[in-house]
PDB file of C-alpha atoms in Angstrom:
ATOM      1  CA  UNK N   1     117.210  40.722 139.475  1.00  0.00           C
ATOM      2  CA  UNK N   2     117.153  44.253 138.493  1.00  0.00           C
ATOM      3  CA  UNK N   3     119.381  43.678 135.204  1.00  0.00           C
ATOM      4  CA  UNK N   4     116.655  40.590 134.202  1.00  0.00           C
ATOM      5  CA  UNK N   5     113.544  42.820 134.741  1.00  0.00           C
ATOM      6  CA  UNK N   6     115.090  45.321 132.509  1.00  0.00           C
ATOM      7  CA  UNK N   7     115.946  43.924 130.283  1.00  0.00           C
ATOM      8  CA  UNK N   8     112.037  41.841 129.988  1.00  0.00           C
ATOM      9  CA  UNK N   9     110.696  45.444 130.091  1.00  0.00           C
ATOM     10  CA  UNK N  10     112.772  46.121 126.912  1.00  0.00           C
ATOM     11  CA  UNK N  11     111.831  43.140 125.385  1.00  0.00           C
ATOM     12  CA  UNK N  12     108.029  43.804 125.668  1.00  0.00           C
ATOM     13  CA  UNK N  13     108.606  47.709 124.483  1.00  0.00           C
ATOM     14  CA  UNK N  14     110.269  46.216 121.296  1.00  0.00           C
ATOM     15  CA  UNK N  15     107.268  43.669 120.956  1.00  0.00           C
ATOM     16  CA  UNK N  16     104.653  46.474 121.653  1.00  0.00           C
ATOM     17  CA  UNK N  17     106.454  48.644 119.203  1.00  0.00           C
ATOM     18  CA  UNK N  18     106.371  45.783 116.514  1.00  0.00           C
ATOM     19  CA  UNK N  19     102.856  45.069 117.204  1.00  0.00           C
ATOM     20  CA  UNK N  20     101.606  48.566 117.355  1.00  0.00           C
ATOM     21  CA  UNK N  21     103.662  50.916 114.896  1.00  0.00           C
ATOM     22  CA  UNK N  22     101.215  53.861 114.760  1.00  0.00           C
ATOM     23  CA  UNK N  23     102.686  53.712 118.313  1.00  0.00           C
ATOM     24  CA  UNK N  24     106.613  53.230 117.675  1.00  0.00           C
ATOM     25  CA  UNK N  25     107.161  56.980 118.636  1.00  0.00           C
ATOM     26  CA  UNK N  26     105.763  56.752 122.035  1.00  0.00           C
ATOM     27  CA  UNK N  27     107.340  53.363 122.682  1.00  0.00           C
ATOM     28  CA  UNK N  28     110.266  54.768 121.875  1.00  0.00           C
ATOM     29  CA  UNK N  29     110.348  57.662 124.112  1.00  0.00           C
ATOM     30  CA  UNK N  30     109.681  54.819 126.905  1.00  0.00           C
ATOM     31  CA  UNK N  31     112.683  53.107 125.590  1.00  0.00           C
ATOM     32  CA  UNK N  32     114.858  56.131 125.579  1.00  0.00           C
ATOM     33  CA  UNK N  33     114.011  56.845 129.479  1.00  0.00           C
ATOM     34  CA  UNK N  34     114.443  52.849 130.023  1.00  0.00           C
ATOM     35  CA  UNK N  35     117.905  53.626 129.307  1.00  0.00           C
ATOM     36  CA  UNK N  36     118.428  56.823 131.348  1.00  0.00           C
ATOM     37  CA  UNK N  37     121.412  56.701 133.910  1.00  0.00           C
ATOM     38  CA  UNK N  38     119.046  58.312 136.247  1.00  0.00           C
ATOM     39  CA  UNK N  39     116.671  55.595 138.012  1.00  0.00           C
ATOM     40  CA  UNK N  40     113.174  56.232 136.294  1.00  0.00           C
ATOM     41  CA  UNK N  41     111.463  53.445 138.707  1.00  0.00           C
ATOM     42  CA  UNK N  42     110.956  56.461 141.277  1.00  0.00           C
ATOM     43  CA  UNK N  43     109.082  59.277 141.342  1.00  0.00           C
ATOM     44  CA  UNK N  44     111.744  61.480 142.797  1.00  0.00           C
ATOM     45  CA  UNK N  45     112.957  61.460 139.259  1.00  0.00           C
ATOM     46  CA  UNK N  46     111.596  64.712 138.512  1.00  0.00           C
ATOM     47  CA  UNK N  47     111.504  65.311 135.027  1.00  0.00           C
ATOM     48  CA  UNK N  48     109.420  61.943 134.517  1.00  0.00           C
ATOM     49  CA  UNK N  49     109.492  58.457 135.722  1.00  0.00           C
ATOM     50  CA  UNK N  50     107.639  55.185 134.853  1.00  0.00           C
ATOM     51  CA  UNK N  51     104.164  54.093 136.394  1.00  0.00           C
ATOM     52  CA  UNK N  52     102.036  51.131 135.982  1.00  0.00           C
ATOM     53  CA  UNK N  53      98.368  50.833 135.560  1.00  0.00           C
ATOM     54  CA  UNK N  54      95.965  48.194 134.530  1.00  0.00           C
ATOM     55  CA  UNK N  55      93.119  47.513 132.143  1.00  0.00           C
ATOM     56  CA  UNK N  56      90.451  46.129 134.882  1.00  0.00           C
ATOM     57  CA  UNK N  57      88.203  44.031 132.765  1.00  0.00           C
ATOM     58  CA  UNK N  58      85.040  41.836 134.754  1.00  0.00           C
ATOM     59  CA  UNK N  59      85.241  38.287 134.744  1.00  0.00           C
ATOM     60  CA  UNK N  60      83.004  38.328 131.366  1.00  0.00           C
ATOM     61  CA  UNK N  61      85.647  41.012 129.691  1.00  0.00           C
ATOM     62  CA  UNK N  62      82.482  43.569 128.878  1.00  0.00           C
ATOM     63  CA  UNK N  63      83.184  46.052 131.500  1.00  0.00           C
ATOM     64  CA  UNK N  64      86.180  47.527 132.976  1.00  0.00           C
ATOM     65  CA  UNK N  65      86.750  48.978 136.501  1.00  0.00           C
ATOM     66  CA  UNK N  66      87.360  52.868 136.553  1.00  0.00           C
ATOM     67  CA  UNK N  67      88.224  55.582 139.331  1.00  0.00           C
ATOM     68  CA  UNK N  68      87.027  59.328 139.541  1.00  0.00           C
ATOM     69  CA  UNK N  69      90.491  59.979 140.152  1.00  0.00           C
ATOM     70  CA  UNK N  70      90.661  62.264 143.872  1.00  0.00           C
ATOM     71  CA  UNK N  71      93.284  64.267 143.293  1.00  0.00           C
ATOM     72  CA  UNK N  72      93.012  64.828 138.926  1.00  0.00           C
ATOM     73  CA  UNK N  73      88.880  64.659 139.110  1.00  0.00           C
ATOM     74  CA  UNK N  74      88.864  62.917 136.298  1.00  0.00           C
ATOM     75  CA  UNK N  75      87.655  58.884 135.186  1.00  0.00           C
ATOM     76  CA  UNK N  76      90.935  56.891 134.935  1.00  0.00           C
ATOM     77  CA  UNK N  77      92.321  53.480 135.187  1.00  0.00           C
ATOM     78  CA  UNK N  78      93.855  52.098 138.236  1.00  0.00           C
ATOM     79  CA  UNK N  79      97.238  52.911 138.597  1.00  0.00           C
ATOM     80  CA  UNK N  80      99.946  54.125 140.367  1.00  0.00           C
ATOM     81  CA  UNK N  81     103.452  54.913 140.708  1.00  0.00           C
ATOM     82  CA  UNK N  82     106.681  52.508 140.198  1.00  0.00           C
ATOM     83  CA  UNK N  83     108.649  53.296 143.702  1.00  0.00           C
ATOM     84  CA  UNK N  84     111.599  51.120 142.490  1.00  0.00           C
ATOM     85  CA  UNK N  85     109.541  47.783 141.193  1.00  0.00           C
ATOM     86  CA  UNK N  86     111.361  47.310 137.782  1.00  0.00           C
ATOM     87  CA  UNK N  87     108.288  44.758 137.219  1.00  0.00           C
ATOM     88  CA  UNK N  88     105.832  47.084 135.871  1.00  0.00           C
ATOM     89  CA  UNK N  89     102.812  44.242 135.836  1.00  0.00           C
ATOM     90  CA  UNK N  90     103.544  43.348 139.020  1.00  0.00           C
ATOM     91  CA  UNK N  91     102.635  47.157 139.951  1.00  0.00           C
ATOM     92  CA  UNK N  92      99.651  46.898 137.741  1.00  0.00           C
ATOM     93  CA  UNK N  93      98.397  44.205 139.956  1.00  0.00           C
ATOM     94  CA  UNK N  94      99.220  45.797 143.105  1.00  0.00           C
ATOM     95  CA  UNK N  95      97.740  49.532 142.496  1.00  0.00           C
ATOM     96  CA  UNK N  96      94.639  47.360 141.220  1.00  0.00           C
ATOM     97  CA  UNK N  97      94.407  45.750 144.093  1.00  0.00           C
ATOM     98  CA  UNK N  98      94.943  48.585 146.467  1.00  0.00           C
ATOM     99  CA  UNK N  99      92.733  50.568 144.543  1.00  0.00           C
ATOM    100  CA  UNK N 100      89.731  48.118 144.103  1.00  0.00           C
ATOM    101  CA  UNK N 101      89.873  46.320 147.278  1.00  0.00           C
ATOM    102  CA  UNK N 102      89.382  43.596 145.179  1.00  0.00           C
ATOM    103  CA  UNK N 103      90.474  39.496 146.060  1.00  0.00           C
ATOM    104  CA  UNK N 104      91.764  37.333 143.178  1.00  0.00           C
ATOM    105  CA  UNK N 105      92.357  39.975 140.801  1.00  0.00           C
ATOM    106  CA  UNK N 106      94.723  37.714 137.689  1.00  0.00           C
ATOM    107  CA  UNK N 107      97.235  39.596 135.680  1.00  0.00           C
ATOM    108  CA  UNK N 108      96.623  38.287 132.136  1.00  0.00           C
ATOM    109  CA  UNK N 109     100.225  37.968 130.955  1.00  0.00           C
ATOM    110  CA  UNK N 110     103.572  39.709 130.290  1.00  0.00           C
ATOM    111  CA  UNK N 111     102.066  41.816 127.808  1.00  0.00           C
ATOM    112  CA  UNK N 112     101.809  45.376 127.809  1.00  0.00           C
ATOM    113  CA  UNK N 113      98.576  46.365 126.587  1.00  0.00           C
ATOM    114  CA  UNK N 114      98.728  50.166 126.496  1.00  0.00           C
ATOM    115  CA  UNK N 115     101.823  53.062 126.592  1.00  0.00           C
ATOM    116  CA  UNK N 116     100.507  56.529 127.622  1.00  0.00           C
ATOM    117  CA  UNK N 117     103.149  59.244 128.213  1.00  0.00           C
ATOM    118  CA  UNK N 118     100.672  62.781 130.109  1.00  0.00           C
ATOM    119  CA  UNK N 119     101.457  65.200 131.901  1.00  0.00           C
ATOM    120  CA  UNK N 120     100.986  65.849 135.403  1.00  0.00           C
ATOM    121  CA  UNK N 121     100.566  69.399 136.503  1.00  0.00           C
ATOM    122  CA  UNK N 122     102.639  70.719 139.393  1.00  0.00           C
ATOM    123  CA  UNK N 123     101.006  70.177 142.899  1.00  0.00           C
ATOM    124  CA  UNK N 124     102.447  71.638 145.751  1.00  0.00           C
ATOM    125  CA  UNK N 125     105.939  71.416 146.156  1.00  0.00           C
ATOM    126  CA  UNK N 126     106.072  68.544 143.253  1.00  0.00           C
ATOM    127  CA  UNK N 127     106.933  70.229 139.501  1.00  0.00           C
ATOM    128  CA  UNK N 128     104.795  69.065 136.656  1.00  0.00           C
ATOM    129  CA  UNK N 129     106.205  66.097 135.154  1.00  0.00           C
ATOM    130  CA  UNK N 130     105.680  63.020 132.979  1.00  0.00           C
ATOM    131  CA  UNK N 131     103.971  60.133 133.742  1.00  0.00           C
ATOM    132  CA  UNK N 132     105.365  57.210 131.277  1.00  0.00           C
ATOM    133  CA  UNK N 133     102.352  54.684 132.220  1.00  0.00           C
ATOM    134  CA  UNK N 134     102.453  50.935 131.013  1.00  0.00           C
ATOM    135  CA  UNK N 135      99.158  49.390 131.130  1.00  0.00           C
ATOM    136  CA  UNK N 136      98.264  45.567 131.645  1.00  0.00           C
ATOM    137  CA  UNK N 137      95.383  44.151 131.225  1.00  0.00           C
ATOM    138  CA  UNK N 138      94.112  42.388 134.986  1.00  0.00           C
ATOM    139  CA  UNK N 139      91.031  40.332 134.658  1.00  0.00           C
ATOM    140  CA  UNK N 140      88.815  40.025 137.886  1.00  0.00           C
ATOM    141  CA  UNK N 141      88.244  36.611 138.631  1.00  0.00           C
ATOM    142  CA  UNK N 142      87.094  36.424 142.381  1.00  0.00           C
ATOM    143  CA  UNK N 143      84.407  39.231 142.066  1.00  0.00           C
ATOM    144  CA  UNK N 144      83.017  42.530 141.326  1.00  0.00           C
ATOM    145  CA  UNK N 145      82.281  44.115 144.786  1.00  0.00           C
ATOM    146  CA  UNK N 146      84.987  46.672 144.825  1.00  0.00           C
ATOM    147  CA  UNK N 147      85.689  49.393 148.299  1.00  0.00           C
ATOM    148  CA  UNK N 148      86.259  52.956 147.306  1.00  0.00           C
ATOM    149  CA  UNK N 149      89.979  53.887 148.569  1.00  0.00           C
ATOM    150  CA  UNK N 150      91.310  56.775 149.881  1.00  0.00           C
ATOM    151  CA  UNK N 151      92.624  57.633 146.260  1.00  0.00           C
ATOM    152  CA  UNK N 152      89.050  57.803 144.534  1.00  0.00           C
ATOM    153  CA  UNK N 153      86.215  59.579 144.323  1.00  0.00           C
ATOM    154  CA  UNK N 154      84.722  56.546 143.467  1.00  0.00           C
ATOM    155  CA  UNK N 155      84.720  53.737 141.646  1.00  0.00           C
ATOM    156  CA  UNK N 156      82.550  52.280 138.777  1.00  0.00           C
ATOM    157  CA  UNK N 157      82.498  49.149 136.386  1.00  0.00           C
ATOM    158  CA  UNK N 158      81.802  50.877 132.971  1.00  0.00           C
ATOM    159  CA  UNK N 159      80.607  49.181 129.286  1.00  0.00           C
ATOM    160  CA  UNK N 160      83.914  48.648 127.748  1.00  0.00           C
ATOM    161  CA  UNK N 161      81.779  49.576 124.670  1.00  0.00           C
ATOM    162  CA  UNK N 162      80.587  52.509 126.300  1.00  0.00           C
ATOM    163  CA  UNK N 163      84.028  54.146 127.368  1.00  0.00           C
ATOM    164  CA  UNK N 164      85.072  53.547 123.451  1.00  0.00           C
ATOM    165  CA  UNK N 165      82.405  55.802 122.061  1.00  0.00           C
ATOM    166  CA  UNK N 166      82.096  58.012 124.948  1.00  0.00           C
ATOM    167  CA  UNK N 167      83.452  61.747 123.326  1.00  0.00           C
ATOM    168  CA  UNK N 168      83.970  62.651 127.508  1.00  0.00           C
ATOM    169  CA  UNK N 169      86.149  59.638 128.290  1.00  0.00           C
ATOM    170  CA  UNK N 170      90.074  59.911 128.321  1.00  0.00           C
ATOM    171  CA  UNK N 171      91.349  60.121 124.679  1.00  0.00           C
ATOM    172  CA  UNK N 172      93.804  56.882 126.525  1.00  0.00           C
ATOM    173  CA  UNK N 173      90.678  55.116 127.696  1.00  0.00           C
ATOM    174  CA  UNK N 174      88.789  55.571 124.383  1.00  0.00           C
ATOM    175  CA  UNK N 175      92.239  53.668 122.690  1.00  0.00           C
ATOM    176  CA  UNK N 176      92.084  51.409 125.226  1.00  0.00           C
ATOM    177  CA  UNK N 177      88.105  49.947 125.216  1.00  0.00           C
ATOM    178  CA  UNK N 178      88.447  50.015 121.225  1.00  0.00           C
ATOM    179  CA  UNK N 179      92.048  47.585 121.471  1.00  0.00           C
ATOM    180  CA  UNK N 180      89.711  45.671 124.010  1.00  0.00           C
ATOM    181  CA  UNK N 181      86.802  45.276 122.058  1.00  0.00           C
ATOM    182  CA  UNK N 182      89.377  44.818 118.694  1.00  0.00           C
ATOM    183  CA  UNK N 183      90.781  41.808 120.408  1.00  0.00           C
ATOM    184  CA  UNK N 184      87.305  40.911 122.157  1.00  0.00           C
ATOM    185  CA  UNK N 185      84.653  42.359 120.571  1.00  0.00           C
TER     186      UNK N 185
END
């Protein structure tokens, strides 16, 4: 099952590539640690390793669900890491989840909406290292009332037309509202 996901997760960094080549440099450093001999599904790959975070849009796609991020006190997506799921929607869906306490959260697809490669400082005994994040988009379709987890700060649903104008936002969360709004605006 391993060698199938794989090789899917290739195939949708070659489509995301072709369909976003102001991009192709960042989906090809994704590509290029896709094909590292050391795993890059888990985090105790130091020098990087692959997460998975979603685009959280509300049932009418005008506002997406954001945490103050605890431990990088900052407004992010939902996300988190990998820890050996090759399926890097599924992970979407679960960190959302997790993170939202929301029911009948829907990933929309096997599309990747989003490639961000940061950096995350050193914290304690753990080095700084990349984060190679692949967002999906996850639409909630059971309802809004989300529970704060142990991972936030808190949690808000921000105007996806807000968060693409907003000069505070994440420069990744300003590309990702305006590809929202591009396809659904």
């Amino acid at each position: 099952m391993g060698h199938d996901t794989t090789a899917r997760l290739r195939r949708q960094l070659l489509a995301y590539r072709r369909h976003w080549p102001a991009e192709a440099g960042v989906a090809g450093l994704f590509l290029e640690l896709l094909d590292d001999p050391a795993d890059p599904f888990v985090r105790e790959r130091l020098e990087g390793h692959f997460t998975g975070s979603s685009w959280l849009v509300s049932g009418d796609g005008e506002r997406a669900l954001l945490t103050h991020h605890r431990k990088l006190q900052r407004w992010l997506q939902l996300g988190g890491h990998a820890d050996g799921d090759r399926d890097l929607g599924r992970v979407a869906l679960r960190e959302a989840q997790e993170e939202s306490g929301l029911e009948g959260l829907v990933l929309d697809g096997a599309e990747i909406f989003d490639l961000d490669r940061h950096w995350i400082p050193e914290r304690g005994d753990v080095p700084g290292h990349w984060h190679y994040d692949v967002r999906h988009v996850v639409h909630a379709k059971g309802g809004e009332d989300y529970v704060v987890g142990e991972e936030s700060l808190d949690l808000a649903w921000r105007p996806v037309a807000g968060i693409a104008t907003d000069p505070a936002a994440d420069e990744s969360l300003r590309r990702m509202a305006g590809k929202w709004l591009a396809r659904h605006g």
